[in-house]
Coordinates of C-alpha atoms in Angstrom, one line a residue:
M13 CA -24.1 92.5 -19.8
S14 CA -22.3 93.3 -23.0
A15 CA -23.3 94.7 -26.4
E16 CA -21.7 96.5 -29.3
R17 CA -22.5 100.2 -29.3
S18 CA -23.2 100.2 -33.0
T19 CA -25.8 97.4 -32.6
L20 CA -28.0 99.4 -30.1
P21 CA -30.5 101.8 -31.6
P22 CA -32.0 104.4 -29.2
V23 CA -35.0 103.2 -27.2
R24 CA -38.1 105.3 -26.6
L25 CA -39.2 104.7 -23.0
H26 CA -42.5 105.4 -21.3
S27 CA -42.6 108.2 -18.8
E28 CA -41.2 107.5 -15.3
A29 CA -44.8 107.9 -13.9
E30 CA -46.1 105.2 -16.3
L31 CA -43.2 102.9 -15.6
A32 CA -43.7 103.3 -11.9
R33 CA -47.3 102.3 -12.2
D34 CA -46.3 99.3 -14.2
A35 CA -43.7 98.4 -11.5
L36 CA -46.4 98.6 -8.8
A37 CA -48.7 96.4 -10.9
A38 CA -46.1 93.7 -11.4
P39 CA -47.6 90.6 -9.5
L40 CA -44.4 89.8 -7.6
L41 CA -43.8 93.3 -6.3
A42 CA -47.4 93.8 -5.5
R43 CA -47.4 90.7 -3.4
A44 CA -44.2 91.7 -1.7
V45 CA -45.7 95.1 -0.7
R46 CA -48.8 93.4 0.7
L47 CA -46.6 91.0 2.8
A48 CA -44.5 93.9 4.0
R49 CA -47.7 95.6 5.3
W50 CA -48.9 92.4 6.8
A51 CA -45.7 91.8 8.7
G52 CA -45.9 92.7 12.4
P53 CA -44.6 91.8 15.9
G54 CA -45.8 88.3 15.5
T55 CA -43.9 87.6 12.2
R56 CA -41.1 85.1 12.6
V57 CA -38.2 84.5 10.3
G58 CA -35.3 82.1 10.0
A59 CA -31.6 82.7 10.1
G60 CA -31.6 83.8 6.4
G61 CA -34.5 86.2 6.8
E62 CA -37.0 83.7 5.3
L63 CA -40.5 83.3 6.7
V64 CA -40.6 80.2 9.0
D65 CA -42.6 77.3 7.5
A66 CA -45.3 77.7 10.1
Q67 CA -46.2 81.2 8.9
L68 CA -46.2 80.4 5.2
P69 CA -49.9 79.3 5.2
A70 CA -51.0 82.5 6.8
A71 CA -48.9 84.6 4.3
A72 CA -50.4 82.6 1.4
E73 CA -53.9 83.2 2.7
H74 CA -53.3 86.9 3.1
L75 CA -52.2 87.0 -0.6
G76 CA -55.2 85.0 -1.7
L77 CA -53.1 82.1 -2.8
T78 CA -54.0 78.4 -2.7
A79 CA -53.5 76.6 0.6
D80 CA -51.0 74.1 -0.8
E81 CA -47.3 73.8 -1.6
D82 CA -47.6 76.1 -4.6
G83 CA -49.3 78.8 -2.6
A84 CA -46.6 78.5 0.1
A85 CA -43.8 78.7 -2.4
E86 CA -45.3 81.8 -4.0
A87 CA -45.7 83.4 -0.6
S88 CA -42.1 82.6 0.2
E89 CA -40.9 84.1 -3.1
A90 CA -42.9 87.3 -2.4
W91 CA -41.4 87.5 1.1
R92 CA -37.9 87.1 -0.2
L93 CA -38.4 90.0 -2.6
A94 CA -39.8 92.2 0.2
V95 CA -36.6 91.5 2.1
D96 CA -34.3 92.0 -0.9
A97 CA -36.0 95.3 -1.9
G98 CA -35.9 96.8 1.5
L99 CA -39.6 96.7 2.1
V100 CA -39.1 94.7 5.3
D101 CA -36.2 94.7 7.7
V102 CA -35.4 91.4 9.5
E103 CA -33.6 90.9 12.7
D104 CA -31.8 87.6 12.9
P105 CA -32.1 85.4 16.0
Q106 CA -29.5 85.8 18.7
E107 CA -26.6 83.3 18.2
Q108 CA -26.8 82.2 21.8
A109 CA -30.5 81.3 21.4
G110 CA -29.7 78.1 19.6
E111 CA -30.5 76.6 16.2
A112 CA -34.3 76.7 16.7
A113 CA -34.4 80.4 17.5
E114 CA -36.4 82.7 15.3
G115 CA -35.8 86.3 14.3
T116 CA -38.4 89.1 13.8
A117 CA -39.4 91.4 11.0
A118 CA -40.7 94.9 10.7
A119 CA -41.5 97.4 7.9
G120 CA -38.5 98.6 6.0
E121 CA -37.8 102.2 5.1
N122 CA -38.6 101.6 1.4
L123 CA -42.1 100.5 2.2
A124 CA -43.1 104.2 2.8
L125 CA -41.7 105.1 -0.5
I126 CA -44.1 102.9 -2.4
T127 CA -46.9 105.3 -1.7
G128 CA -45.1 108.4 -0.5
G129 CA -42.0 108.5 -2.8
S130 CA -41.4 109.7 -6.4
P131 CA -41.7 107.5 -9.5
Q132 CA -37.9 107.3 -9.4
D133 CA -38.0 105.9 -5.9
V134 CA -40.5 103.3 -6.9
L135 CA -38.4 102.3 -10.0
S136 CA -35.3 102.1 -7.8
I137 CA -37.1 99.6 -5.5
W138 CA -38.3 97.7 -8.5
L139 CA -34.7 97.5 -10.0
D140 CA -33.5 96.1 -6.7
G141 CA -36.2 93.5 -7.0
L142 CA -35.3 92.8 -10.6
E143 CA -31.7 92.0 -9.5
A144 CA -32.9 89.6 -6.9
V145 CA -35.3 87.8 -9.4
F146 CA -32.5 87.7 -12.0
A147 CA -30.3 85.9 -9.4
D148 CA -33.1 83.5 -8.7
A149 CA -33.5 82.8 -12.5
T150 CA -29.9 81.9 -12.9
A151 CA -29.7 79.8 -9.7
P152 CA -29.3 76.0 -10.0
V153 CA -32.3 73.7 -9.4
F154 CA -31.7 71.2 -6.6
E155 CA -33.3 67.8 -6.7
D156 CA -32.3 67.2 -3.1
F157 CA -30.3 70.0 -1.4
A158 CA -29.4 67.6 1.5
D159 CA -27.2 65.6 -0.9
L160 CA -25.0 68.6 -1.4
I161 CA -24.2 69.1 2.3
G162 CA -21.0 67.5 3.4
E163 CA -20.2 66.0 6.8
D164 CA -18.8 69.3 8.0
G165 CA -22.0 71.2 7.0
S166 CA -20.5 72.9 4.0
V167 CA -22.2 73.0 0.6
D168 CA -20.4 71.2 -2.2
F169 CA -21.1 73.6 -5.1
E170 CA -18.6 72.0 -7.4
S171 CA -20.8 68.9 -7.7
L172 CA -23.5 71.1 -9.2
D173 CA -21.6 71.8 -12.4
W174 CA -22.8 75.4 -12.1
D175 CA -20.9 78.6 -12.8
P176 CA -22.9 81.7 -11.7
E177 CA -20.9 84.0 -14.0
V178 CA -21.6 81.7 -17.0
E179 CA -25.3 81.4 -16.2
A180 CA -25.6 85.2 -15.7
E181 CA -23.8 85.9 -19.0
F182 CA -26.1 83.5 -20.9
L183 CA -29.3 85.1 -19.6
D184 CA -27.8 88.6 -20.1
G185 CA -27.0 87.7 -23.7
V186 CA -30.5 86.5 -24.3
L187 CA -32.1 89.6 -22.8
A188 CA -29.7 91.8 -24.7
N189 CA -30.8 90.2 -28.0
L190 CA -34.4 90.5 -27.0
Y191 CA -33.8 94.2 -26.2
L192 CA -32.2 94.7 -29.6
L193 CA -35.1 93.0 -31.4
T194 CA -37.6 95.1 -29.5
V195 CA -35.8 98.4 -30.0
G196 CA -35.1 97.6 -33.7
D197 CA -38.8 97.2 -34.3
G198 CA -39.6 100.5 -32.6
G199 CA -40.2 99.3 -29.1
E200 CA -44.0 99.5 -29.3
D201 CA -46.5 96.8 -30.2
T202 CA -43.7 94.4 -31.1
D203 CA -44.5 90.8 -31.9
L204 CA -43.7 88.0 -29.5
V205 CA -40.4 86.2 -30.3
P206 CA -40.4 82.4 -30.6
L207 CA -38.3 80.9 -27.9
P208 CA -36.4 78.6 -30.3
A209 CA -35.3 81.6 -32.4
L210 CA -34.2 83.5 -29.3
A211 CA -32.2 80.5 -28.1
A212 CA -30.6 80.1 -31.5
S213 CA -29.5 83.7 -31.5
V214 CA -27.1 83.0 -28.7
I215 CA -26.1 79.5 -29.6
V216 CA -25.7 79.3 -33.4
P217 CA -22.5 80.9 -34.7
D218 CA -23.1 83.8 -37.1
D219 CA -21.1 82.1 -39.9
M220 CA -23.0 78.8 -39.7
S221 CA -25.4 78.4 -42.6
E222 CA -26.8 75.0 -41.5
P223 CA -26.8 74.1 -37.8
T224 CA -25.2 70.8 -36.9
D225 CA -26.9 68.1 -34.8
D226 CA -24.7 69.2 -31.8
I227 CA -25.8 72.8 -32.2
L228 CA -29.5 71.8 -32.5
E229 CA -29.1 69.8 -29.3
Q230 CA -27.6 72.9 -27.6
V231 CA -30.5 75.0 -28.8
S232 CA -33.0 72.5 -27.4
E233 CA -31.3 72.6 -24.0
A234 CA -31.2 76.4 -24.1
M235 CA -34.9 76.5 -24.9
M236 CA -35.8 74.5 -21.8
R237 CA -33.4 76.5 -19.7
L238 CA -35.0 79.7 -20.9
D239 CA -38.5 78.4 -20.3
D240 CA -37.7 78.0 -16.7
Q241 CA -36.0 81.3 -16.5
F242 CA -38.7 83.3 -18.2
R243 CA -41.3 81.7 -15.8
V244 CA -39.3 83.2 -13.0
L245 CA -38.8 86.6 -14.6
E246 CA -42.4 87.1 -15.8
P247 CA -43.9 88.0 -12.3
I248 CA -41.6 90.9 -11.8
G249 CA -43.1 92.5 -15.0
I250 CA -40.1 92.3 -17.3
V251 CA -41.5 90.1 -19.9
E252 CA -44.8 88.9 -21.4
Y253 CA -44.3 85.1 -21.7
R254 CA -46.3 82.2 -23.1
P255 CA -44.6 79.1 -21.7
V256 CA -43.6 75.9 -23.6
D257 CA -46.6 73.7 -24.1
E258 CA -46.3 71.1 -21.3
A259 CA -47.6 68.4 -23.7
L260 CA -44.3 68.8 -25.6
L261 CA -42.2 68.0 -22.5
V262 CA -40.9 64.5 -22.8
E263 CA -39.7 62.0 -20.3
E264 CA -36.7 63.0 -18.2
G265 CA -33.4 62.3 -20.0
E266 CA -34.7 63.1 -23.5
D267 CA -34.4 66.3 -25.4
T268 CA -37.1 68.6 -26.6
A269 CA -36.1 69.2 -30.2
P270 CA -36.6 72.6 -31.9
P271 CA -39.7 72.7 -34.0
S272 CA -39.8 71.7 -37.7
D273 CA -41.1 74.2 -40.3
E274 CA -44.5 72.4 -40.3
E275 CA -45.0 72.6 -36.5
D276 CA -46.9 75.4 -34.6
I277 CA -43.9 77.3 -33.3
T278 CA -46.0 79.1 -30.6
R279 CA -46.2 75.8 -28.7
Y280 CA -42.5 76.1 -28.1
G281 CA -42.8 79.3 -26.1
M282 CA -43.2 83.0 -27.1
V283 CA -41.7 86.0 -25.3
K284 CA -41.4 89.8 -25.6
L285 CA -40.1 92.6 -23.3
T286 CA -42.7 94.8 -21.7
P287 CA -42.2 98.6 -21.6
L288 CA -41.0 98.1 -18.0
G289 CA -38.7 95.4 -19.3
L290 CA -37.1 97.7 -21.8
Y291 CA -36.4 100.1 -18.9
G292 CA -35.0 97.4 -16.7
I293 CA -32.7 95.9 -19.3
R294 CA -31.4 99.3 -20.3
A295 CA -30.7 100.1 -16.7
R296 CA -28.7 96.8 -16.4
M297 CA -26.8 97.7 -19.6
L298 CA -25.9 101.2 -18.3
E299 CA -24.8 99.7 -15.0
A300 CA -22.5 97.3 -17.0
G301 CA -21.0 100.3 -19.0
V302 CA -22.9 99.6 -22.2
D303 CA -23.8 102.6 -24.3
A304 CA -27.6 102.2 -24.6
P305 CA -29.0 105.5 -26.0
M306 CA -32.5 106.7 -25.4
V307 CA -34.5 109.0 -27.6
G308 CA -34.3 112.4 -25.9
D309 CA -30.7 112.0 -24.6
L310 CA -29.5 114.7 -27.0
A311 CA -32.3 117.2 -26.5
E312 CA -30.4 119.4 -24.1
K313 CA -27.1 119.2 -25.9
G314 CA -25.6 121.4 -28.7
A315 CA -26.1 120.9 -32.4
D316 CA -22.7 119.3 -32.8
A317 CA -23.6 116.6 -30.3
L318 CA -27.0 116.1 -31.9
L319 CA -25.6 115.7 -35.4
G320 CA -22.8 113.4 -34.3
G321 CA -24.9 111.4 -31.8
I322 CA -27.6 110.4 -34.3
A323 CA -25.1 109.3 -36.9
H324 CA -26.5 105.8 -37.1
Y325 CA -30.0 106.2 -35.6
P326 CA -32.9 104.6 -37.5
E327 CA -34.9 107.2 -39.5
T328 CA -37.8 107.3 -37.1
A329 CA -35.7 107.6 -34.0
A330 CA -33.6 110.4 -35.7
R331 CA -36.8 112.3 -36.5
D332 CA -38.1 112.0 -33.0
E333 CA -34.7 113.2 -31.6
F334 CA -34.7 116.2 -33.9
G335 CA -38.3 117.0 -32.8
L336 CA -37.4 117.0 -29.1
W337 CA -34.2 119.0 -29.8
L338 CA -36.0 121.6 -31.9
A339 CA -38.9 122.0 -29.3
R340 CA -36.4 123.5 -26.9
R341 CA -35.1 126.2 -29.3
G342 CA -36.3 129.1 -31.5
A343 CA -36.5 128.2 -35.2
D344 CA -33.9 130.8 -36.4
D345 CA -31.4 130.1 -33.7
A346 CA -31.8 126.3 -34.2
A347 CA -31.2 126.5 -37.9
A348 CA -28.1 128.7 -37.5
E349 CA -26.7 126.3 -34.9
L350 CA -27.4 123.2 -37.0
L351 CA -25.7 124.8 -40.1
A352 CA -22.6 125.8 -38.1
A353 CA -22.3 122.2 -36.7
A354 CA -22.6 120.8 -40.2
R355 CA -19.3 122.4 -41.4
G356 CA -16.1 120.4 -41.4
T357 CA -13.8 118.2 -43.4
D358 CA -13.5 115.2 -41.1
G359 CA -14.8 111.8 -42.1
Q360 CA -18.2 112.3 -40.4
A361 CA -18.9 115.8 -41.8
P362 CA -20.9 114.6 -44.9
L363 CA -23.2 112.6 -42.6
R364 CA -23.6 115.6 -40.4
R365 CA -24.7 117.7 -43.4
L366 CA -27.2 115.0 -44.4
H367 CA -28.7 115.0 -40.9
C368 CA -28.6 118.8 -40.8
Q369 CA -30.7 118.9 -44.0
Q370 CA -33.2 116.4 -42.5
A371 CA -33.5 118.5 -39.2
L372 CA -34.0 121.7 -41.2
A373 CA -36.9 120.1 -43.0
L374 CA -38.7 119.9 -39.6
V375 CA -38.0 123.5 -38.8
G376 CA -39.8 124.6 -42.0
A377 CA -40.0 128.0 -43.6
E378 CA -38.8 129.8 -40.4
A379 CA -35.3 128.4 -41.2
E380 CA -35.1 130.3 -44.5
P381 CA -33.2 133.4 -43.3
A382 CA -30.5 131.2 -41.7
V383 CA -30.3 129.0 -44.8
R384 CA -30.0 131.9 -47.2
A385 CA -27.1 133.2 -45.1
V386 CA -24.9 130.2 -46.1
L387 CA -25.6 130.2 -49.9
D388 CA -22.1 131.3 -50.6
D389 CA -20.5 128.9 -48.2
P390 CA -18.4 126.3 -50.1
E391 CA -19.5 123.5 -47.8
L392 CA -23.1 124.4 -47.2
G393 CA -24.1 126.4 -50.3
G394 CA -25.2 123.2 -52.2
L395 CA -27.2 121.9 -49.2
A396 CA -28.8 125.3 -48.8
R397 CA -30.0 125.4 -52.5
V398 CA -31.4 121.9 -52.3
W399 CA -33.3 122.8 -49.1
L400 CA -34.7 126.0 -50.5
A401 CA -35.8 124.3 -53.7
E402 CA -37.6 121.6 -51.7
L403 CA -39.3 124.3 -49.7
G404 CA -40.5 125.9 -52.9
A405 CA -38.7 129.2 -52.1
A406 CA -38.3 131.9 -54.8
D407 CA -35.1 133.4 -56.1
V408 CA -32.8 130.5 -55.4
P409 CA -29.6 131.2 -57.3
A410 CA -28.2 128.5 -59.6
P411 CA -25.2 126.8 -58.2
P412 CA -21.8 127.2 -59.9
E413 CA -20.6 124.0 -61.6
P414 CA -17.8 123.2 -59.0
M415 CA -20.5 123.3 -56.2
I416 CA -22.6 120.8 -58.2
F417 CA -19.8 118.3 -58.3
W418 CA -18.8 119.0 -54.7
L419 CA -22.4 118.4 -53.5
A420 CA -22.5 115.1 -55.5
I421 CA -19.4 113.8 -53.9
D422 CA -20.5 115.0 -50.4
T423 CA -24.0 113.3 -50.9
I424 CA -22.5 109.9 -51.8
A425 CA -19.9 110.2 -49.0
A426 CA -22.8 110.8 -46.5
Q427 CA -24.7 107.7 -47.8
L428 CA -21.6 105.6 -47.6
A429 CA -21.0 106.7 -44.0
A430 CA -24.7 106.0 -43.2
E431 CA -24.3 102.3 -44.4
G432 CA -27.8 102.4 -45.8
D433 CA -29.6 100.1 -48.3
L434 CA -27.2 99.0 -51.0
D435 CA -29.8 99.1 -53.8
E436 CA -30.7 102.7 -52.9
L437 CA -27.1 103.7 -52.8
Q438 CA -26.5 102.1 -56.2
G439 CA -29.5 104.0 -57.6
L440 CA -28.1 107.3 -56.2
V441 CA -24.6 106.6 -57.7
E442 CA -26.0 105.8 -61.1
G443 CA -28.5 108.7 -61.0
L444 CA -25.8 111.3 -60.1
A445 CA -23.4 110.0 -62.7
G446 CA -26.1 110.1 -65.3
Q447 CA -27.3 113.6 -64.6
H448 CA -24.0 115.2 -65.7
G449 CA -22.3 114.4 -69.0
G450 CA -18.7 113.6 -68.5
F451 CA -19.2 113.3 -64.7
F452 CA -16.0 111.3 -64.1
D453 CA -14.0 113.7 -66.3
E454 CA -14.7 116.4 -63.8
A455 CA -15.4 114.7 -60.5
W456 CA -11.7 113.7 -59.8
R457 CA -10.8 117.4 -59.6
V458 CA -13.3 118.1 -56.8
E459 CA -11.6 119.6 -53.7
H460 CA -13.3 117.3 -51.2
P461 CA -11.5 115.0 -48.7
A462 CA -13.6 112.0 -49.7
T463 CA -13.3 112.4 -53.5
A464 CA -11.1 109.4 -54.2
D465 CA -13.0 107.1 -51.8
V466 CA -16.3 108.1 -53.3
L467 CA -15.1 107.5 -56.8
E468 CA -13.7 104.1 -55.8
A469 CA -17.1 103.2 -54.3
M470 CA -18.9 104.4 -57.5
G471 CA -16.6 102.0 -59.4
R472 CA -17.7 99.1 -57.3
L473 CA -21.4 100.0 -57.3
H474 CA -22.2 101.2 -60.8
S475 CA -23.8 98.4 -62.9
D476 CA -22.5 99.8 -66.2
K477 CA -19.1 98.3 -66.7
K478 CA -17.9 101.2 -68.8
K479 CA -19.0 103.7 -66.2
A480 CA -17.5 101.7 -63.4
K481 CA -14.2 101.6 -65.2
E482 CA -14.4 105.4 -65.7
A483 CA -15.0 105.8 -62.0
R484 CA -12.0 103.7 -61.0
K485 CA -9.8 105.7 -63.4
A486 CA -11.1 108.9 -61.9
A487 CA -10.4 107.7 -58.4
F488 CA -6.7 106.9 -59.4
K489 CA -6.4 110.4 -60.8
A490 CA -7.8 111.9 -57.6
R491 CA -5.3 110.1 -55.5
S492 CA -2.5 111.0 -57.8
R493 CA -3.5 114.6 -57.7
T494 CA -3.4 114.7 -53.9
G495 CA -0.4 112.5 -53.6
A496 CA -2.3 109.9 -51.6

């Protein structure tokens, strides 16, 4: 599973206790547990650990399933999960006993952990189950398995036109996109995502403005593929899924086209990750080496790690992370640590100072002594004055003129680094330039590492052509002064 680090906002997960309860309530795991407790000396299994056909009706009856092929299939699926998750141990038949020999089954060591283990134990078992179900979801569908068996008894997998790595990569990509959509919306009470949109997210190239007929056909095929896969994944509790309306399914050999704008898109399938699904997909990402942050990851770390780690967090997630970090520290010590970490002349320093100011706002008036202590600091003095003014504090000294211009450059540098809303950034640029008469005549002299870059950006962003030209000239002067 792959994803760009910069595309993954931090996720807020439910507590492990809540997630463990959700895992135990997942229909497939709940059935697997019931079958594991049902298994006994009389339970018979085949060479692959599967329940023998003769025992499937009894297993289905124990689970309260229908006494037909569907019930037997669901019972078989639950038994396979029990085996894969270590809830039952199977002993294969003796080789010398012949082809018709049967093995036995007994409770596995993980079964006791379901009721006697910790939430982490339960979640570990559930993750094992998720891996097994994921493998089932990406497995090929056989019309007649017997046709694949050669004369020597081997299976001709090449005739399937199936590549397990490609199939797994496709489903991983879809789930990663669904994870990103969910986390980007806050992770709670998110809307169901239309299946056609999700399929298009992994099929349609980013630079394609209008999908071609070939691309639309691929999206249609992906939709039906995902419909089958989400039906397999839903019982393990990873997704909430509304399947494709069966009335839309056409005769074999024809395509199910993506909906037009006038059609009810909900008929084409709707899906969302559950809180347990967020946990599961993040676990898979971490296992694959993807950096998938979680709110609270930085709570025990120093202020330097905090201010650097939340550099591109969404506003709500950053505020939550600040709150968790501050809750573990005294106000005065926290403020002093934040201010110390905000110093620096590296490229990320302006953004650290911006986040420092936001964190200090959550500390409140108790941070005032630490903030007043840096009023004369050339890098933090401007920030300190702004914070004290917003607090409504008395006796805030007026900043010297060089500090005013330095703070203006630092503020714009921070917003540029944050890659925020372009209109807001343009408003900031024009507002700062308009507050000071002859701003660009003085700004190029500011002793700040980002002065030239900021002035160039102001030249691009300012809507007044004359001011934009002044900004570009000032940027040239700044580079000439520093020899850059």
